[in-house]
Amino acid sequence: RRAKLLLGVRDDLKLPLSAVAVLKERYLLRDDHGRVAESTGEMMDRVARHVAQAEEAWSPGSAQRWVEAFSRSLRRLEFLPNSPTLMNAGTSLGLLSGCVVLPLEDSLVSIFGTLGHAALLHQAGAGTGYSFSRLRPRGDAVASTGGAASGPVSFLSVFDAAADVLAQGGRRRGASMAVLDVSHPDIVDFVQAKAAGGLEHFNVSVAVSDRFMRAVLRGTGHRLVNPRTGKAVARIDATELFDRICRAAWRSGDPGLLFLDRINQANPLPSSGRIEATNPCGEVPLLPYESCNLASLNLARFISGGQVDFERLRAAVWLAVRFLDDVIDVSRYPIRELERPAHDSRKVGLGVMGLAELLAVLGIPYDSEPAIRLAGRVLAVIEKEAHQASAELAAQRGPFPLYQHSRYAGQGTRPLRNAQLTSIAPTGTISLIAGTTSGIEPMFALSYVRHILGRQLPEVNPHFERLARDRGFWSDQLRAELDRTGMVRQIPHVPPDVRTAFVTALEIPPEWHLKMQAAVQRHVDAAVAKTINLPEQATAADIRAIYLAAWQARVKGITVYRYGARPGQVLTLADPG
Ligand code: CDP
């Protein structure tokens, strides 16, 4: 089979133009002269070969069989690992994990030690998350100098400045997450930190407790506590603080909320500590120095005869779990501190992409009960099979070393190889490579401009275009109307079933976004990366309502984005005028 040549790249996988552009720029190996040295399919082979090496330790001589199995599935785009695995497998940058959480204790040694570690991790393309909650507040005493502490927000700017410098050299700018507990005395500064400008490399989230959320609903007081002394330093109105959070989120999309009580109820290893932070996009709550390898099943590849092909999906789950378990063993950690925790709990995160494409192809509107039910069912199957696959691996390779201390022990179930199995990543780049919709997000628009690597690529949703051509309603006029609004719900000459099935993010009421997130979360071990999209004219009260509803829906965190709130969106409508 001859590979087609696209942008000078041998593209044997027949990927979309924007995918080839990204792969060429950042993923494909280059030779000493800087020339691209592998085809798109060879990239998948490189990843498969590298990861399958782990198989030799369990069954000498078996690796080749797994190279073939992994490679076949990757080449078919049935699942893809997170970007660092695609970029770094088989190279000198051996880190394959997408996300890491690092500790921040209340000392300069800890803060700047972690800053140094973060630099190495970002260089390898991993994202980092931190809780700033243990740092003493601004103005607090510093014993060694007799001076006043500068507080979490100023250290946060140092981390951001460092990320800025690093971003210029790396292939992928590792994003970061900063979390601050809602009881920290500097919480108001933190809440407003992003809206004030800067902190481009950070997502920020406020860690809220159930107690705080109840105080918001009752309109009662909330205590701010100095983490150094454990003493309450102020009592403020919970509702007022919550409204500040919502107003800041209205302006910039940040802060999001992290529901730490919910996260810790699901913590598989409570004896190892309370979880205080997540990775940058929120889908993986982790303890300090834990890391996580992600992979996502491309749901659009599991449709046969107008239905989800559960048989093939199950087989792919087993293969992907094995792949992820192998990744842990062949990943090389740029800092020693990551090694032990990775092997002790063996957390991985198998998720999905292409949910919206699956729904559209099956003719099911995203904002409908059948869509919520189908998504829940698909994730329930993935979760069940992933756990069975992990139990099977545990029978062959042994359970994860901390198994006896985990909340699974003594439950009468078979031991697991991995303390955590599923997680819904945003799949920002890998969905682009696979040519499908990202994570569990609805389609952004049916016609849009992708701002990528300094280029502006106009795109029309390929499924919509194909369907419109097949059913004979594609026209230049339709294309022009699509470019104008990005949506089809209000275009009269498009058949009604197509109009409802191809619904886009901004047409979907926020409560349906949340319903989808909650339905999926019920069948996911870790968390779900999801953005609740709001139209430009949404108000702070709308955000307040959705933040409260999110807590009540028992999701682990919530992120909103009001269209246009930030300059430099990745996707914009083709012709906003
Ligand atoms: O699609 P891809 O594998 O590139 O990544 P993703 O699914 O969009 O993001 C998965 C995780 O990778 C995020 O939650 C972050 O932890 C990390 N990430 C990052 O550090 N920097 C980015 N620019 C994108 C993602």
PDB file of N, CA, C and O in Angstrom, residues 97-104 114 117-118 121 126-132 177 179 258 274-280 282-292 335 337-338 341 347:
ATOM      1  N   SER A  97       4.238   9.361  30.669  1.00  0.00           N
ATOM      2  CA  SER A  97       3.011   9.770  31.374  1.00  0.00           C
ATOM      3  C   SER A  97       2.599  11.189  31.004  1.00  0.00           C
ATOM      4  O   SER A  97       3.443  12.062  30.816  1.00  0.00           O
ATOM      5  N   GLY A  98       1.294  11.406  30.974  1.00  0.00           N
ATOM      6  CA  GLY A  98       0.770  12.729  30.653  1.00  0.00           C
ATOM      7  C   GLY A  98       0.674  13.644  31.850  1.00  0.00           C
ATOM      8  O   GLY A  98       0.672  14.858  31.709  1.00  0.00           O
ATOM      9  N   CYS A  99       0.567  13.059  33.042  1.00  0.00           N
ATOM     10  CA  CYS A  99       0.288  13.930  34.181  1.00  0.00           C
ATOM     11  C   CYS A  99       0.968  13.482  35.459  1.00  0.00           C
ATOM     12  O   CYS A  99       1.125  12.290  35.718  1.00  0.00           O
ATOM     13  N   VAL A 100       1.316  14.497  36.240  1.00  0.00           N
ATOM     14  CA  VAL A 100       2.021  14.290  37.493  1.00  0.00           C
ATOM     15  C   VAL A 100       1.492  15.310  38.495  1.00  0.00           C
ATOM     16  O   VAL A 100       1.168  16.429  38.115  1.00  0.00           O
ATOM     17  N   VAL A 101       1.403  14.907  39.753  1.00  0.00           N
ATOM     18  CA  VAL A 101       1.148  15.891  40.809  1.00  0.00           C
ATOM     19  C   VAL A 101       2.397  15.973  41.675  1.00  0.00           C
ATOM     20  O   VAL A 101       3.023  14.960  41.979  1.00  0.00           O
ATOM     21  N   LEU A 102       2.798  17.197  42.005  1.00  0.00           N
ATOM     22  CA  LEU A 102       4.012  17.407  42.797  1.00  0.00           C
ATOM     23  C   LEU A 102       3.655  18.072  44.128  1.00  0.00           C
ATOM     24  O   LEU A 102       2.684  18.815  44.212  1.00  0.00           O
ATOM     25  N   PRO A 103       4.484  17.812  45.162  1.00  0.00           N
ATOM     26  CA  PRO A 103       4.178  18.373  46.484  1.00  0.00           C
ATOM     27  C   PRO A 103       4.630  19.831  46.603  1.00  0.00           C
ATOM     28  O   PRO A 103       5.571  20.245  45.930  1.00  0.00           O
ATOM     29  N   LEU A 104       3.961  20.596  47.423  1.00  0.00           N
ATOM     30  CA  LEU A 104       4.431  21.927  47.801  1.00  0.00           C
ATOM     31  C   LEU A 104       4.265  22.034  49.304  1.00  0.00           C
ATOM     32  O   LEU A 104       3.153  22.199  49.800  1.00  0.00           O
ATOM     33  N   THR A 114      10.532  21.652  43.911  1.00  0.00           N
ATOM     34  CA  THR A 114       9.430  21.239  43.037  1.00  0.00           C
ATOM     35  C   THR A 114       9.437  22.029  41.733  1.00  0.00           C
ATOM     36  O   THR A 114       9.157  21.491  40.658  1.00  0.00           O
ATOM     37  N   HIS A 117      11.844  20.355  39.532  1.00  0.00           N
ATOM     38  CA  HIS A 117      11.272  19.100  39.020  1.00  0.00           C
ATOM     39  C   HIS A 117      10.257  19.367  37.912  1.00  0.00           C
ATOM     40  O   HIS A 117      10.203  18.658  36.913  1.00  0.00           O
ATOM     41  N   ALA A 118       9.468  20.419  38.133  1.00  0.00           N
ATOM     42  CA  ALA A 118       8.435  20.747  37.146  1.00  0.00           C
ATOM     43  C   ALA A 118       9.080  21.065  35.799  1.00  0.00           C
ATOM     44  O   ALA A 118       8.560  20.687  34.741  1.00  0.00           O
ATOM     45  N   LEU A 121       9.855  17.932  33.994  1.00  0.00           N
ATOM     46  CA  LEU A 121       8.646  17.243  33.550  1.00  0.00           C
ATOM     47  C   LEU A 121       8.013  17.959  32.358  1.00  0.00           C
ATOM     48  O   LEU A 121       7.569  17.329  31.400  1.00  0.00           O
ATOM     49  N   ALA A 126       4.995  16.506  30.046  1.00  0.00           N
ATOM     50  CA  ALA A 126       3.963  16.138  31.018  1.00  0.00           C
ATOM     51  C   ALA A 126       3.359  17.382  31.651  1.00  0.00           C
ATOM     52  O   ALA A 126       4.011  18.413  31.767  1.00  0.00           O
ATOM     53  N   GLY A 127       2.120  17.268  32.075  1.00  0.00           N
ATOM     54  CA  GLY A 127       1.465  18.350  32.789  1.00  0.00           C
ATOM     55  C   GLY A 127       1.628  18.128  34.283  1.00  0.00           C
ATOM     56  O   GLY A 127       1.771  16.999  34.745  1.00  0.00           O
ATOM     57  N   THR A 128       1.616  19.224  35.047  1.00  0.00           N
ATOM     58  CA  THR A 128       1.822  19.112  36.486  1.00  0.00           C
ATOM     59  C   THR A 128       0.680  19.781  37.246  1.00  0.00           C
ATOM     60  O   THR A 128       0.144  20.787  36.806  1.00  0.00           O
ATOM     61  N   GLY A 129       0.362  19.203  38.387  1.00  0.00           N
ATOM     62  CA  GLY A 129      -0.647  19.799  39.260  1.00  0.00           C
ATOM     63  C   GLY A 129      -0.088  19.956  40.648  1.00  0.00           C
ATOM     64  O   GLY A 129       0.786  19.176  41.063  1.00  0.00           O
ATOM     65  N   TYR A 130      -0.535  20.990  41.363  1.00  0.00           N
ATOM     66  CA  TYR A 130      -0.036  21.268  42.709  1.00  0.00           C
ATOM     67  C   TYR A 130      -1.155  21.809  43.577  1.00  0.00           C
ATOM     68  O   TYR A 130      -1.990  22.573  43.098  1.00  0.00           O
ATOM     69  N   SER A 131      -1.084  21.460  44.856  1.00  0.00           N
ATOM     70  CA  SER A 131      -1.904  22.164  45.832  1.00  0.00           C
ATOM     71  C   SER A 131      -1.011  23.206  46.494  1.00  0.00           C
ATOM     72  O   SER A 131       0.069  22.881  47.001  1.00  0.00           O
ATOM     73  N   PHE A 132      -1.461  24.453  46.476  1.00  0.00           N
ATOM     74  CA  PHE A 132      -0.714  25.534  47.141  1.00  0.00           C
ATOM     75  C   PHE A 132      -1.235  25.753  48.568  1.00  0.00           C
ATOM     76  O   PHE A 132      -0.829  26.696  49.239  1.00  0.00           O
ATOM     77  N   MET A 177      -1.835  22.865  36.823  1.00  0.00           N
ATOM     78  CA  MET A 177      -3.035  23.127  37.625  1.00  0.00           C
ATOM     79  C   MET A 177      -2.603  23.602  39.002  1.00  0.00           C
ATOM     80  O   MET A 177      -1.732  22.991  39.624  1.00  0.00           O
ATOM     81  N   VAL A 179      -4.146  24.452  42.757  1.00  0.00           N
ATOM     82  CA  VAL A 179      -5.333  24.288  43.597  1.00  0.00           C
ATOM     83  C   VAL A 179      -5.093  25.039  44.904  1.00  0.00           C
ATOM     84  O   VAL A 179      -3.989  25.007  45.448  1.00  0.00           O
ATOM     85  N   LEU A 258     -13.054  22.132  42.631  1.00  0.00           N
ATOM     86  CA  LEU A 258     -12.674  20.740  42.836  1.00  0.00           C
ATOM     87  C   LEU A 258     -13.390  20.274  44.096  1.00  0.00           C
ATOM     88  O   LEU A 258     -13.248  20.915  45.146  1.00  0.00           O
ATOM     89  N   ARG A 274      -4.474  12.063  51.953  1.00  0.00           N
ATOM     90  CA  ARG A 274      -5.654  12.700  51.380  1.00  0.00           C
ATOM     91  C   ARG A 274      -5.252  13.381  50.077  1.00  0.00           C
ATOM     92  O   ARG A 274      -4.224  14.062  50.000  1.00  0.00           O
ATOM     93  N   ILE A 275      -6.057  13.194  49.048  1.00  0.00           N
ATOM     94  CA  ILE A 275      -5.760  13.810  47.751  1.00  0.00           C
ATOM     95  C   ILE A 275      -6.128  15.293  47.804  1.00  0.00           C
ATOM     96  O   ILE A 275      -7.207  15.651  48.269  1.00  0.00           O
ATOM     97  N   GLU A 276      -5.204  16.137  47.341  1.00  0.00           N
ATOM     98  CA  GLU A 276      -5.431  17.586  47.400  1.00  0.00           C
ATOM     99  C   GLU A 276      -5.348  18.262  46.039  1.00  0.00           C
ATOM    100  O   GLU A 276      -5.577  19.462  45.935  1.00  0.00           O
ATOM    101  N   ALA A 277      -4.946  17.506  45.023  1.00  0.00           N
ATOM    102  CA  ALA A 277      -4.761  18.157  43.711  1.00  0.00           C
ATOM    103  C   ALA A 277      -5.040  17.180  42.581  1.00  0.00           C
ATOM    104  O   ALA A 277      -5.142  15.969  42.781  1.00  0.00           O
ATOM    105  N   THR A 278      -5.148  17.733  41.393  1.00  0.00           N
ATOM    106  CA  THR A 278      -5.336  16.915  40.194  1.00  0.00           C
ATOM    107  C   THR A 278      -4.314  17.351  39.145  1.00  0.00           C
ATOM    108  O   THR A 278      -3.621  18.345  39.322  1.00  0.00           O
ATOM    109  N   ASN A 279      -4.305  16.649  38.047  1.00  0.00           N
ATOM    110  CA  ASN A 279      -3.488  17.061  36.901  1.00  0.00           C
ATOM    111  C   ASN A 279      -4.165  18.289  36.256  1.00  0.00           C
ATOM    112  O   ASN A 279      -5.251  18.685  36.664  1.00  0.00           O
ATOM    113  N   PRO A 280      -3.528  18.876  35.230  1.00  0.00           N
ATOM    114  CA  PRO A 280      -4.023  20.164  34.709  1.00  0.00           C
ATOM    115  C   PRO A 280      -5.476  20.203  34.256  1.00  0.00           C
ATOM    116  O   PRO A 280      -6.147  21.221  34.455  1.00  0.00           O
ATOM    117  N   GLY A 282      -7.885  18.160  35.228  1.00  0.00           N
ATOM    118  CA  GLY A 282      -8.790  17.725  36.297  1.00  0.00           C
ATOM    119  C   GLY A 282      -9.210  16.278  36.271  1.00  0.00           C
ATOM    120  O   GLY A 282      -9.886  15.815  37.188  1.00  0.00           O
ATOM    121  N   GLU A 283      -8.814  15.515  35.232  1.00  0.00           N
ATOM    122  CA  GLU A 283      -9.352  14.155  35.123  1.00  0.00           C
ATOM    123  C   GLU A 283      -8.626  13.138  35.990  1.00  0.00           C
ATOM    124  O   GLU A 283      -9.105  12.008  36.119  1.00  0.00           O
ATOM    125  N   VAL A 284      -7.488  13.537  36.585  1.00  0.00           N
ATOM    126  CA  VAL A 284      -6.778  12.570  37.418  1.00  0.00           C
ATOM    127  C   VAL A 284      -6.380  13.157  38.770  1.00  0.00           C
ATOM    128  O   VAL A 284      -5.387  13.867  38.877  1.00  0.00           O
ATOM    129  N   PRO A 285      -7.172  12.865  39.807  1.00  0.00           N
ATOM    130  CA  PRO A 285      -6.751  13.244  41.155  1.00  0.00           C
ATOM    131  C   PRO A 285      -5.566  12.356  41.558  1.00  0.00           C
ATOM    132  O   PRO A 285      -5.622  11.134  41.354  1.00  0.00           O
ATOM    133  N   LEU A 286      -4.509  12.958  42.090  1.00  0.00           N
ATOM    134  CA  LEU A 286      -3.323  12.169  42.431  1.00  0.00           C
ATOM    135  C   LEU A 286      -2.707  12.670  43.734  1.00  0.00           C
ATOM    136  O   LEU A 286      -2.872  13.836  44.106  1.00  0.00           O
ATOM    137  N   LEU A 287      -1.963  11.783  44.404  1.00  0.00           N
ATOM    138  CA  LEU A 287      -1.156  12.163  45.551  1.00  0.00           C
ATOM    139  C   LEU A 287       0.166  12.730  45.028  1.00  0.00           C
ATOM    140  O   LEU A 287       0.564  12.444  43.901  1.00  0.00           O
ATOM    141  N   PRO A 288       0.860  13.517  45.849  1.00  0.00           N
ATOM    142  CA  PRO A 288       2.140  14.074  45.404  1.00  0.00           C
ATOM    143  C   PRO A 288       3.109  12.987  44.930  1.00  0.00           C
ATOM    144  O   PRO A 288       3.223  11.939  45.582  1.00  0.00           O
ATOM    145  N   TYR A 289       3.746  13.238  43.826  1.00  0.00           N
ATOM    146  CA  TYR A 289       4.706  12.342  43.142  1.00  0.00           C
ATOM    147  C   TYR A 289       4.040  11.163  42.436  1.00  0.00           C
ATOM    148  O   TYR A 289       4.712  10.307  41.881  1.00  0.00           O
ATOM    149  N   GLU A 290       2.706  11.107  42.449  1.00  0.00           N
ATOM    150  CA  GLU A 290       2.072  10.079  41.625  1.00  0.00           C
ATOM    151  C   GLU A 290       1.964  10.603  40.195  1.00  0.00           C
ATOM    152  O   GLU A 290       1.854  11.811  39.973  1.00  0.00           O
ATOM    153  N   SER A 291       1.978   9.685  39.253  1.00  0.00           N
ATOM    154  CA  SER A 291       1.797  10.077  37.857  1.00  0.00           C
ATOM    155  C   SER A 291       0.755   9.156  37.244  1.00  0.00           C
ATOM    156  O   SER A 291       0.344   8.167  37.861  1.00  0.00           O
ATOM    157  N   CYS A 292       0.318   9.497  36.054  1.00  0.00           N
ATOM    158  CA  CYS A 292      -0.716   8.671  35.431  1.00  0.00           C
ATOM    159  C   CYS A 292      -0.509   8.621  33.922  1.00  0.00           C
ATOM    160  O   CYS A 292      -0.179   9.636  33.291  1.00  0.00           O
ATOM    161  N   ILE A 335      12.636  12.373  37.196  1.00  0.00           N
ATOM    162  CA  ILE A 335      13.061  12.568  38.587  1.00  0.00           C
ATOM    163  C   ILE A 335      12.777  11.277  39.349  1.00  0.00           C
ATOM    164  O   ILE A 335      11.762  10.619  39.150  1.00  0.00           O
ATOM    165  N   GLU A 337      11.956  10.656  42.296  1.00  0.00           N
ATOM    166  CA  GLU A 337      10.806  10.615  43.205  1.00  0.00           C
ATOM    167  C   GLU A 337       9.545  10.030  42.572  1.00  0.00           C
ATOM    168  O   GLU A 337       8.634   9.614  43.271  1.00  0.00           O
ATOM    169  N   LEU A 338       9.483  10.017  41.249  1.00  0.00           N
ATOM    170  CA  LEU A 338       8.254   9.528  40.591  1.00  0.00           C
ATOM    171  C   LEU A 338       8.207   8.011  40.452  1.00  0.00           C
ATOM    172  O   LEU A 338       7.152   7.421  40.230  1.00  0.00           O
ATOM    173  N   PRO A 341       6.270   5.673  43.495  1.00  0.00           N
ATOM    174  CA  PRO A 341       4.797   5.793  43.507  1.00  0.00           C
ATOM    175  C   PRO A 341       4.139   5.229  42.244  1.00  0.00           C
ATOM    176  O   PRO A 341       3.066   4.623  42.323  1.00  0.00           O
ATOM    177  N   LYS A 347      -1.387   3.415  38.777  1.00  0.00           N
ATOM    178  CA  LYS A 347      -2.605   4.066  38.287  1.00  0.00           C
ATOM    179  C   LYS A 347      -2.516   4.336  36.786  1.00  0.00           C
ATOM    180  O   LYS A 347      -1.499   4.840  36.305  1.00  0.00           O
TER     181      LYS A 347
END
